C-alpha positions in Angstrom: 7.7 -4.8 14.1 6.9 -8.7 13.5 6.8 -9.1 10.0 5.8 -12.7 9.9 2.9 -11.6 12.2 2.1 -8.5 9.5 2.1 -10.9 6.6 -0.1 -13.7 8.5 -2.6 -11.1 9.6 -2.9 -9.8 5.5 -3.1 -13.5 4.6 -6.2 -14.1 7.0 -7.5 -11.0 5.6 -7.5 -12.3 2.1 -8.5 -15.7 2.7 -11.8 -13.9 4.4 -12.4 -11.7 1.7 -11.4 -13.5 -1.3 -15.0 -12.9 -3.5 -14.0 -9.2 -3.4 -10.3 -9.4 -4.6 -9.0 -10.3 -8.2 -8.8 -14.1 -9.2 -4.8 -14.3 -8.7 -4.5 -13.3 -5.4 -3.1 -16.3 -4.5 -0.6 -15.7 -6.0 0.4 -12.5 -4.7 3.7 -12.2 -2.7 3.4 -10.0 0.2 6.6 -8.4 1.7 6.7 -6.6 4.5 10.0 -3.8 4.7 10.6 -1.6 7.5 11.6 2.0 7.2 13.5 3.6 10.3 14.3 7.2 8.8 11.1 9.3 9.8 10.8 11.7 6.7 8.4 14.6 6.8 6.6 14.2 3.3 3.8 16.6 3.5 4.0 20.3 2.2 1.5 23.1 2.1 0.5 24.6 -1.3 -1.8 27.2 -1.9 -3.4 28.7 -4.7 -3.6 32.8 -4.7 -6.0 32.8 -7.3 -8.9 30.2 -6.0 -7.9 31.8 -1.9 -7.4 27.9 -0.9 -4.9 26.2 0.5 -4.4 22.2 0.6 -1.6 19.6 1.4 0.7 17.8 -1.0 2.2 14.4 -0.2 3.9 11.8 -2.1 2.0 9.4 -4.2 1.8 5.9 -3.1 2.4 3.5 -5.9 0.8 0.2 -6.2 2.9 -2.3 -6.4 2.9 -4.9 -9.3 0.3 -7.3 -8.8 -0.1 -9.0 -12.5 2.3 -11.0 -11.8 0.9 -15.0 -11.9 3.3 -18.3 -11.1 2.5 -20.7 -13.9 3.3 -23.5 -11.3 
């Protein structure tokens, strides 16, 4: 994985779609982190009572993005 490649190809991204995104996204600090453990995050719940059954996974968090250099 090329990070710097990763991080270049979001930064094209935003400069071509700047109307769309909040005012401070130049300031945004994009990291990219790599994650070599494979985990298996998906379960299988189902609900007796409605005969259904669906998939659970973990959340995805957004990360903090209010942050804005005064610089």
């Amino acid at each position: 994985m090329d990070k710097d490649k990763i991080t270049s190809e979001i930064r094209e991204w935003i400069n071509a779609n700047k109307e769309i995104l909040p005012l401070n996204v130049d300031y945004w600090d994009i990291n990219v982190y790599e994650n070599n453990a494979i985990e298996i995050t998906v379960r299988e719940m189902s609900f007796g009572k409605y005969n259904s059954i669906d998939l659970s996974t973990n959340k995805f968090y957004k990360p903090i993005s209010r942050i804005v250099k005064l610089k």
